[in-house]
PDB file of C-alpha atoms in Angstrom:
ATOM      1  CA  MET A   1      12.297 -30.677  -3.063  1.00 38.00           C
ATOM      2  CA  THR A   2      10.178 -29.072  -5.769  1.00 37.00           C
ATOM      3  CA  ARG A   3       7.875 -31.506  -7.504  1.00 37.00           C
ATOM      4  CA  PRO A   4       8.231 -31.695 -11.327  1.00 39.00           C
ATOM      5  CA  GLY A   5       4.534 -30.897 -11.724  1.00 41.00           C
ATOM      6  CA  ALA A   6       4.909 -27.778  -9.611  1.00 39.00           C
ATOM      7  CA  THR A   7       7.867 -26.642 -11.710  1.00 37.00           C
ATOM      8  CA  ARG A   8       5.852 -27.032 -14.902  1.00 36.00           C
ATOM      9  CA  ARG A   9       2.956 -25.060 -13.408  1.00 37.00           C
ATOM     10  CA  LEU A  10       5.274 -22.242 -12.342  1.00 41.00           C
ATOM     11  CA  SER A  11       6.806 -22.064 -15.812  1.00 41.00           C
ATOM     12  CA  VAL A  12       3.336 -21.604 -17.276  1.00 39.00           C
ATOM     13  CA  VAL A  13       1.939 -19.270 -14.608  1.00 43.00           C
ATOM     14  CA  ALA A  14       4.931 -16.898 -14.317  1.00 47.00           C
ATOM     15  CA  PRO A  15       4.603 -15.377 -17.842  1.00 48.00           C
ATOM     16  CA  CYS A  16       0.854 -14.924 -17.284  1.00 49.00           C
ATOM     17  CA  VAL A  17       1.434 -13.180 -13.960  1.00 50.00           C
ATOM     18  CA  ALA A  18       4.100 -10.953 -15.499  1.00 51.00           C
ATOM     19  CA  ALA A  19       1.709  -9.986 -18.298  1.00 48.00           C
ATOM     20  CA  LEU A  20      -1.045  -9.154 -15.805  1.00 47.00           C
ATOM     21  CA  ILE A  21       1.370  -7.041 -13.755  1.00 50.00           C
ATOM     22  CA  LEU A  22       2.445  -5.146 -16.860  1.00 49.00           C
ATOM     23  CA  CYS A  23      -1.223  -4.564 -17.642  1.00 48.00           C
ATOM     24  CA  ALA A  24      -1.881  -3.264 -14.118  1.00 50.00           C
ATOM     25  CA  HIS A  25       1.094  -0.897 -14.349  1.00 54.00           C
ATOM     26  CA  ALA A  26      -0.110   0.339 -17.747  1.00 48.00           C
ATOM     27  CA  VAL A  27      -3.500   1.103 -16.233  1.00 45.00           C
ATOM     28  CA  ALA A  28      -1.760   2.818 -13.314  1.00 48.00           C
ATOM     29  CA  HIS A  29       0.022   5.168 -15.722  1.00 48.00           C
ATOM     30  CA  GLU A  30      -3.362   6.028 -17.224  1.00 49.00           C
ATOM     31  CA  ALA A  31      -4.966   6.620 -13.817  1.00 51.00           C
ATOM     32  CA  SER A  32      -5.644  10.271 -13.136  1.00 54.00           C
ATOM     33  CA  VAL A  33      -3.503  11.687 -10.326  1.00 56.00           C
ATOM     34  CA  PRO A  34      -4.926  15.050  -9.188  1.00 54.00           C
ATOM     35  CA  SER A  35      -2.449  17.782 -10.131  1.00 52.00           C
ATOM     36  CA  ARG A  36      -4.009  20.396  -7.858  1.00 56.00           C
ATOM     37  CA  LEU A  37      -6.630  20.773  -5.162  1.00 60.00           C
ATOM     38  CA  ASP A  38      -9.923  22.514  -5.829  1.00 68.00           C
ATOM     39  CA  PHE A  39      -9.853  23.905  -2.289  1.00 69.00           C
ATOM     40  CA  VAL A  40      -7.287  25.272   0.127  1.00 78.00           C
ATOM     41  CA  PRO A  41      -6.477  22.673   2.797  1.00 80.00           C
ATOM     42  CA  PRO A  42      -5.622  23.781   6.339  1.00 88.00           C
ATOM     43  CA  GLU A  43      -1.961  24.375   7.114  1.00 93.00           C
ATOM     44  CA  PRO A  44      -0.082  21.442   8.639  1.00 94.00           C
ATOM     45  CA  GLY A  45      -0.094  21.547  12.416  1.00 93.00           C
ATOM     46  CA  THR A  46      -3.201  23.748  12.640  1.00 94.00           C
ATOM     47  CA  TYR A  47      -5.494  20.743  13.090  1.00 96.00           C
ATOM     48  CA  THR A  48      -5.493  17.396  14.881  1.00 95.00           C
ATOM     49  CA  LEU A  49      -5.911  13.962  13.338  1.00 96.00           C
ATOM     50  CA  GLN A  50      -7.850  11.805  15.753  1.00 96.00           C
ATOM     51  CA  LYS A  51      -6.740   8.291  16.650  1.00 97.00           C
ATOM     52  CA  ILE A  52      -9.226   6.104  14.787  1.00 97.00           C
ATOM     53  CA  MET A  53      -7.970   2.666  15.825  1.00 97.00           C
ATOM     54  CA  ARG A  54      -4.808   0.705  16.358  1.00 98.00           C
ATOM     55  CA  ALA A  55      -3.301  -1.003  13.334  1.00 98.00           C
ATOM     56  CA  PRO A  56      -3.762  -4.762  13.749  1.00 97.00           C
ATOM     57  CA  GLU A  57      -0.918  -7.203  14.288  1.00 98.00           C
ATOM     58  CA  GLY A  58      -0.333 -10.219  12.087  1.00 97.00           C
ATOM     59  CA  THR A  59       2.163 -12.175  10.021  1.00 98.00           C
ATOM     60  CA  VAL A  60       3.224 -10.966   6.588  1.00 98.00           C
ATOM     61  CA  LEU A  61       5.798 -11.992   4.013  1.00 98.00           C
ATOM     62  CA  ASP A  62       8.271  -9.558   2.471  1.00 96.00           C
ATOM     63  CA  THR A  63       9.479  -9.838  -1.130  1.00 95.00           C
ATOM     64  CA  SER A  64      12.193 -12.283  -0.053  1.00 95.00           C
ATOM     65  CA  GLY A  65       9.617 -14.574   1.538  1.00 97.00           C
ATOM     66  CA  ASN A  66      10.688 -13.776   5.105  1.00 97.00           C
ATOM     67  CA  ARG A  67       7.982 -14.011   7.749  1.00 98.00           C
ATOM     68  CA  ARG A  68       7.643 -10.665   9.522  1.00 97.00           C
ATOM     69  CA  LYS A  69       5.263  -9.058  11.963  1.00 98.00           C
ATOM     70  CA  LEU A  70       3.152  -6.346  10.373  1.00 98.00           C
ATOM     71  CA  SER A  71       4.064  -4.082  13.292  1.00 98.00           C
ATOM     72  CA  ALA A  72       7.603  -3.946  11.865  1.00 97.00           C
ATOM     73  CA  PHE A  73       6.057  -1.898   9.050  1.00 97.00           C
ATOM     74  CA  THR A  74       3.603   0.203  11.085  1.00 98.00           C
ATOM     75  CA  THR A  75       5.754   1.496  13.942  1.00 97.00           C
ATOM     76  CA  GLY A  76       8.682   3.895  14.200  1.00 96.00           C
ATOM     77  CA  LYS A  77       7.745   5.910  11.110  1.00 96.00           C
ATOM     78  CA  VAL A  78       4.662   7.534   9.648  1.00 97.00           C
ATOM     79  CA  THR A  79       3.199   4.876   7.362  1.00 98.00           C
ATOM     80  CA  VAL A  80       0.932   5.109   4.332  1.00 98.00           C
ATOM     81  CA  LEU A  81      -0.600   1.653   3.835  1.00 97.00           C
ATOM     82  CA  SER A  82      -2.893   0.397   1.100  1.00 95.00           C
ATOM     83  CA  PHE A  83      -4.445  -2.976   0.285  1.00 93.00           C
ATOM     84  CA  ILE A  84      -4.077  -4.057  -3.348  1.00 91.00           C
ATOM     85  CA  TYR A  85      -4.054  -7.116  -5.547  1.00 89.00           C
ATOM     86  CA  THR A  86      -1.726  -7.321  -8.511  1.00 90.00           C
ATOM     87  CA  THR A  87      -4.226  -8.484 -11.140  1.00 86.00           C
ATOM     88  CA  CYS A  88      -6.608  -5.565 -10.541  1.00 84.00           C
ATOM     89  CA  THR A  89      -7.138  -3.563 -13.739  1.00 77.00           C
ATOM     90  CA  ASP A  90      -9.917  -1.252 -12.524  1.00 75.00           C
ATOM     91  CA  ALA A  91      -8.466   2.205 -13.130  1.00 76.00           C
ATOM     92  CA  SER A  92     -10.342   3.579 -10.113  1.00 73.00           C
ATOM     93  CA  GLY A  93      -9.023   0.858  -7.806  1.00 77.00           C
ATOM     94  CA  CYS A  94      -5.572  -0.585  -7.116  1.00 84.00           C
ATOM     95  CA  PRO A  95      -3.879   1.021 -10.163  1.00 87.00           C
ATOM     96  CA  LEU A  96      -5.096   4.429  -8.957  1.00 87.00           C
ATOM     97  CA  ALA A  97      -3.627   3.776  -5.513  1.00 87.00           C
ATOM     98  CA  LEU A  98      -0.354   2.682  -7.130  1.00 91.00           C
ATOM     99  CA  ALA A  99      -0.165   5.816  -9.280  1.00 92.00           C
ATOM    100  CA  ILE A 100      -0.978   8.170  -6.413  1.00 93.00           C
ATOM    101  CA  LEU A 101       1.518   6.525  -4.050  1.00 94.00           C
ATOM    102  CA  HIS A 102       4.209   6.798  -6.728  1.00 94.00           C
ATOM    103  CA  ASP A 103       3.382  10.501  -7.036  1.00 95.00           C
ATOM    104  CA  LEU A 104       3.301  10.927  -3.251  1.00 96.00           C
ATOM    105  CA  ARG A 105       6.689   9.257  -2.848  1.00 95.00           C
ATOM    106  CA  GLN A 106       8.274  11.453  -5.509  1.00 93.00           C
ATOM    107  CA  ARG A 107       6.969  14.578  -3.771  1.00 94.00           C
ATOM    108  CA  LEU A 108       8.143  13.417  -0.347  1.00 95.00           C
ATOM    109  CA  GLU A 109      11.610  12.613  -1.665  1.00 93.00           C
ATOM    110  CA  LYS A 110      12.099  16.291  -2.541  1.00 93.00           C
ATOM    111  CA  THR A 111      12.055  17.290   1.149  1.00 93.00           C
ATOM    112  CA  ALA A 112      14.919  15.949   3.266  1.00 93.00           C
ATOM    113  CA  ALA A 113      12.867  16.275   6.467  1.00 92.00           C
ATOM    114  CA  PHE A 114      10.732  13.320   5.354  1.00 95.00           C
ATOM    115  CA  HIS A 115      13.732  11.057   4.736  1.00 95.00           C
ATOM    116  CA  GLY A 116      13.892   8.197   7.204  1.00 93.00           C
ATOM    117  CA  LYS A 117      10.607   9.238   8.795  1.00 95.00           C
ATOM    118  CA  VAL A 118       7.996   8.014   6.296  1.00 97.00           C
ATOM    119  CA  ARG A 119       7.367   4.654   4.619  1.00 96.00           C
ATOM    120  CA  LEU A 120       4.857   3.287   2.120  1.00 97.00           C
ATOM    121  CA  VAL A 121       3.337  -0.193   2.356  1.00 97.00           C
ATOM    122  CA  SER A 122       1.284  -2.076  -0.231  1.00 96.00           C
ATOM    123  CA  LEU A 123      -0.275  -5.244   1.187  1.00 96.00           C
ATOM    124  CA  SER A 124      -1.983  -7.828  -1.009  1.00 94.00           C
ATOM    125  CA  PHE A 125      -5.364  -9.291  -0.153  1.00 89.00           C
ATOM    126  CA  ASP A 126      -4.846 -12.131  -2.671  1.00 91.00           C
ATOM    127  CA  PRO A 127      -2.104 -14.236  -1.053  1.00 93.00           C
ATOM    128  CA  GLU A 128      -2.884 -17.274  -3.199  1.00 90.00           C
ATOM    129  CA  GLN A 129      -1.932 -15.371  -6.351  1.00 91.00           C
ATOM    130  CA  ASP A 130       0.327 -12.662  -4.935  1.00 94.00           C
ATOM    131  CA  THR A 131       3.353 -14.579  -3.721  1.00 96.00           C
ATOM    132  CA  PRO A 132       6.445 -12.700  -2.502  1.00 97.00           C
ATOM    133  CA  GLU A 133       7.973 -13.058  -5.969  1.00 96.00           C
ATOM    134  CA  VAL A 134       4.858 -11.661  -7.631  1.00 96.00           C
ATOM    135  CA  MET A 135       4.855  -8.721  -5.212  1.00 96.00           C
ATOM    136  CA  ARG A 136       8.529  -8.099  -6.011  1.00 95.00           C
ATOM    137  CA  LEU A 137       7.701  -7.981  -9.716  1.00 93.00           C
ATOM    138  CA  TYR A 138       4.705  -5.746  -9.051  1.00 93.00           C
ATOM    139  CA  GLY A 139       6.769  -3.306  -7.004  1.00 93.00           C
ATOM    140  CA  GLY A 140       9.521  -3.121  -9.619  1.00 91.00           C
ATOM    141  CA  ASN A 141      12.229  -0.592  -8.826  1.00 87.00           C
ATOM    142  CA  ALA A 142      10.262   0.782  -5.878  1.00 87.00           C
ATOM    143  CA  ALA A 143      10.332  -2.627  -4.169  1.00 85.00           C
ATOM    144  CA  ALA A 144      14.070  -3.024  -4.773  1.00 71.00           C
ATOM    145  CA  ASN A 145      15.025   0.397  -3.387  1.00 67.00           C
ATOM    146  CA  GLU A 146      14.275   0.926   0.294  1.00 66.00           C
ATOM    147  CA  GLY A 147      16.325   4.150   0.401  1.00 75.00           C
ATOM    148  CA  ALA A 148      15.300   7.238   2.346  1.00 86.00           C
ATOM    149  CA  LEU A 149      11.589   6.640   1.657  1.00 93.00           C
ATOM    150  CA  PRO A 150      11.127   2.868   1.597  1.00 95.00           C
ATOM    151  CA  TRP A 151       8.166   1.218  -0.075  1.00 96.00           C
ATOM    152  CA  TYR A 152       7.399  -2.320   1.062  1.00 96.00           C
ATOM    153  CA  PHE A 153       5.321  -4.747  -0.993  1.00 97.00           C
ATOM    154  CA  LEU A 154       3.936  -7.406   1.312  1.00 97.00           C
ATOM    155  CA  THR A 155       1.687 -10.433   1.183  1.00 97.00           C
ATOM    156  CA  THR A 156       0.578 -12.999   3.751  1.00 97.00           C
ATOM    157  CA  PRO A 157       1.293 -16.731   4.048  1.00 97.00           C
ATOM    158  CA  SER A 158      -2.373 -17.634   3.524  1.00 95.00           C
ATOM    159  CA  PRO A 159      -5.928 -16.248   3.464  1.00 92.00           C
ATOM    160  CA  LYS A 160      -6.292 -17.447   7.067  1.00 95.00           C
ATOM    161  CA  GLU A 161      -3.489 -15.146   8.210  1.00 96.00           C
ATOM    162  CA  LEU A 162      -4.796 -12.313   6.043  1.00 95.00           C
ATOM    163  CA  ALA A 163      -8.311 -12.370   7.546  1.00 93.00           C
ATOM    164  CA  PRO A 164      -7.513 -10.691  10.908  1.00 95.00           C
ATOM    165  CA  LEU A 165      -5.638  -7.912   9.107  1.00 96.00           C
ATOM    166  CA  LEU A 166      -8.620  -7.175   6.873  1.00 94.00           C
ATOM    167  CA  ASP A 167     -10.922  -7.237   9.900  1.00 94.00           C
ATOM    168  CA  GLY A 168      -8.581  -5.079  11.964  1.00 96.00           C
ATOM    169  CA  PHE A 169      -8.387  -2.396   9.282  1.00 96.00           C
ATOM    170  CA  GLY A 170     -12.074  -2.661   8.374  1.00 92.00           C
ATOM    171  CA  GLN A 171     -11.203  -3.509   4.773  1.00 88.00           C
ATOM    172  CA  ASP A 172     -14.151  -5.386   3.258  1.00 82.00           C
ATOM    173  CA  VAL A 173     -13.317  -7.649   0.324  1.00 76.00           C
ATOM    174  CA  SER A 174     -15.458 -10.102  -1.617  1.00 70.00           C
ATOM    175  CA  ILE A 175     -14.697 -12.317  -4.589  1.00 67.00           C
ATOM    176  CA  THR A 176     -17.055 -11.571  -7.478  1.00 64.00           C
ATOM    177  CA  ALA A 177     -15.658 -14.003 -10.045  1.00 57.00           C
ATOM    178  CA  GLY A 178     -13.597 -17.132  -9.671  1.00 53.00           C
ATOM    179  CA  PRO A 179     -10.747 -18.362 -11.864  1.00 52.00           C
ATOM    180  CA  ALA A 180     -11.432 -20.878 -14.608  1.00 53.00           C
ATOM    181  CA  PRO A 181      -9.347 -22.352 -17.445  1.00 48.00           C
ATOM    182  CA  GLY A 182      -8.918 -19.783 -20.187  1.00 46.00           C
ATOM    183  CA  LYS A 183     -10.751 -17.126 -18.188  1.00 49.00           C
ATOM    184  CA  SER A 184      -9.651 -14.060 -16.230  1.00 50.00           C
ATOM    185  CA  PRO A 185      -8.251 -14.528 -12.715  1.00 58.00           C
ATOM    186  CA  ARG A 186     -10.435 -13.930  -9.678  1.00 64.00           C
ATOM    187  CA  VAL A 187     -11.847 -10.442  -9.322  1.00 63.00           C
ATOM    188  CA  TYR A 188     -12.279  -8.749  -5.940  1.00 66.00           C
ATOM    189  CA  ALA A 189     -14.906  -6.189  -5.009  1.00 66.00           C
ATOM    190  CA  HIS A 190     -13.530  -3.727  -2.484  1.00 68.00           C
ATOM    191  CA  VAL A 191     -13.625  -0.086  -1.479  1.00 79.00           C
ATOM    192  CA  LEU A 192     -10.287   1.575  -2.121  1.00 86.00           C
ATOM    193  CA  LYS A 193      -8.848   2.676   1.220  1.00 91.00           C
ATOM    194  CA  VAL A 194      -5.440   4.073   2.100  1.00 95.00           C
ATOM    195  CA  PHE A 195      -4.494   4.251   5.784  1.00 97.00           C
ATOM    196  CA  LEU A 196      -2.301   6.891   7.407  1.00 98.00           C
ATOM    197  CA  ILE A 197      -0.624   5.393  10.485  1.00 98.00           C
ATOM    198  CA  ASP A 198       1.446   7.283  13.053  1.00 98.00           C
ATOM    199  CA  ARG A 199       4.767   6.185  14.561  1.00 96.00           C
ATOM    200  CA  LYS A 200       2.977   4.369  17.399  1.00 97.00           C
ATOM    201  CA  SER A 201       0.840   2.250  15.039  1.00 98.00           C
ATOM    202  CA  ALA A 202      -2.386   4.236  15.420  1.00 98.00           C
ATOM    203  CA  VAL A 203      -4.496   4.806  12.313  1.00 98.00           C
ATOM    204  CA  ARG A 204      -5.041   8.560  12.087  1.00 98.00           C
ATOM    205  CA  GLU A 205      -6.742   8.948   8.688  1.00 97.00           C
ATOM    206  CA  ILE A 206      -8.446   6.734   6.113  1.00 96.00           C
ATOM    207  CA  TYR A 207      -8.490   8.038   2.537  1.00 95.00           C
ATOM    208  CA  THR A 208     -11.062   6.848   0.034  1.00 90.00           C
ATOM    209  CA  THR A 209     -11.024   7.634  -3.681  1.00 85.00           C
ATOM    210  CA  SER A 210     -12.558  11.108  -3.329  1.00 82.00           C
ATOM    211  CA  PHE A 211      -9.915  12.221  -0.809  1.00 83.00           C
ATOM    212  CA  LEU A 212      -6.874  10.372  -2.127  1.00 89.00           C
ATOM    213  CA  LEU A 213      -5.064  13.624  -2.894  1.00 92.00           C
ATOM    214  CA  PRO A 214      -1.254  13.750  -2.610  1.00 93.00           C
ATOM    215  CA  GLN A 215      -1.083  17.308  -1.270  1.00 92.00           C
ATOM    216  CA  MET A 216      -3.688  16.610   1.395  1.00 94.00           C
ATOM    217  CA  MET A 217      -1.810  13.445   2.372  1.00 96.00           C
ATOM    218  CA  ILE A 218       1.466  15.390   2.626  1.00 96.00           C
ATOM    219  CA  ASN A 219      -0.177  17.972   4.901  1.00 96.00           C
ATOM    220  CA  ASP A 220      -1.459  15.170   7.120  1.00 97.00           C
ATOM    221  CA  ILE A 221       1.983  13.532   7.221  1.00 97.00           C
ATOM    222  CA  LYS A 222       3.504  16.883   8.185  1.00 96.00           C
ATOM    223  CA  THR A 223       0.898  17.274  10.909  1.00 97.00           C
ATOM    224  CA  LEU A 224       1.841  13.915  12.432  1.00 97.00           C
ATOM    225  CA  LEU A 225       5.548  14.751  12.272  1.00 96.00           C
ATOM    226  CA  LEU A 226       4.915  18.116  13.914  1.00 95.00           C
ATOM    227  CA  GLU A 227       3.287  16.257  16.816  1.00 93.00           C
ATOM    228  CA  ASP A 228       6.723  14.722  17.368  1.00 84.00           C
ATOM    229  CA  ARG A 229       8.378  18.143  16.972  1.00 80.00           C
ATOM    230  CA  VAL A 230       9.974  17.181  13.652  1.00 73.00           C
ATOM    231  CA  ARG A 231      10.775  20.125  11.411  1.00 70.00           C
ATOM    232  CA  VAL A 232       9.143  19.520   8.011  1.00 70.00           C
ATOM    233  CA  GLU A 233      10.302  22.469   5.912  1.00 67.00           C
TER     234      GLU A 233
END
């Protein structure tokens, strides 16, 4: 049974969350997605991506609130995973990752060889704010359409269950401002990282802001698929 007080709080919080998500998406549209590379990257398959570490295991929640193992989203396909939080409005942080992953997905969709072989994952490191419903709103149409190139928007049941995932990926996060009545929500200090994970759940590349380039990421995805003798043209 839902307590009346909880219902009232949800009715007040939901519009605020929706407004913050709209703000984050607006910032994402303004984020600069590199249109071209200033250098010529090596051809896919002509280099090797080393196995950096194994993606950690843990419990996550999908947008329907179902408890799932993270390994369900890091095995069987090449995975591009990023940590985000929905109230981030730093144009060089989560909104940039959102914009670049949107661009990456659109490019991948144009090549049938990627269909069914690649997935995107956005995982929140603010489970207290980013409930499954909030993540569904944040993902918008991308979260509703799994299609040939699915994009999953995940959170965790609690900070306790999030902690081993952050540690396992080496994703440092610290709270720099707490919530207060009439003030902005909590703000997190973190280094933007996007992880490229192979079909066996091994992290093969970690992109930071300077190297978060869609074409480079596509070449790396092709390289991993070529390891499995998948034609990518």
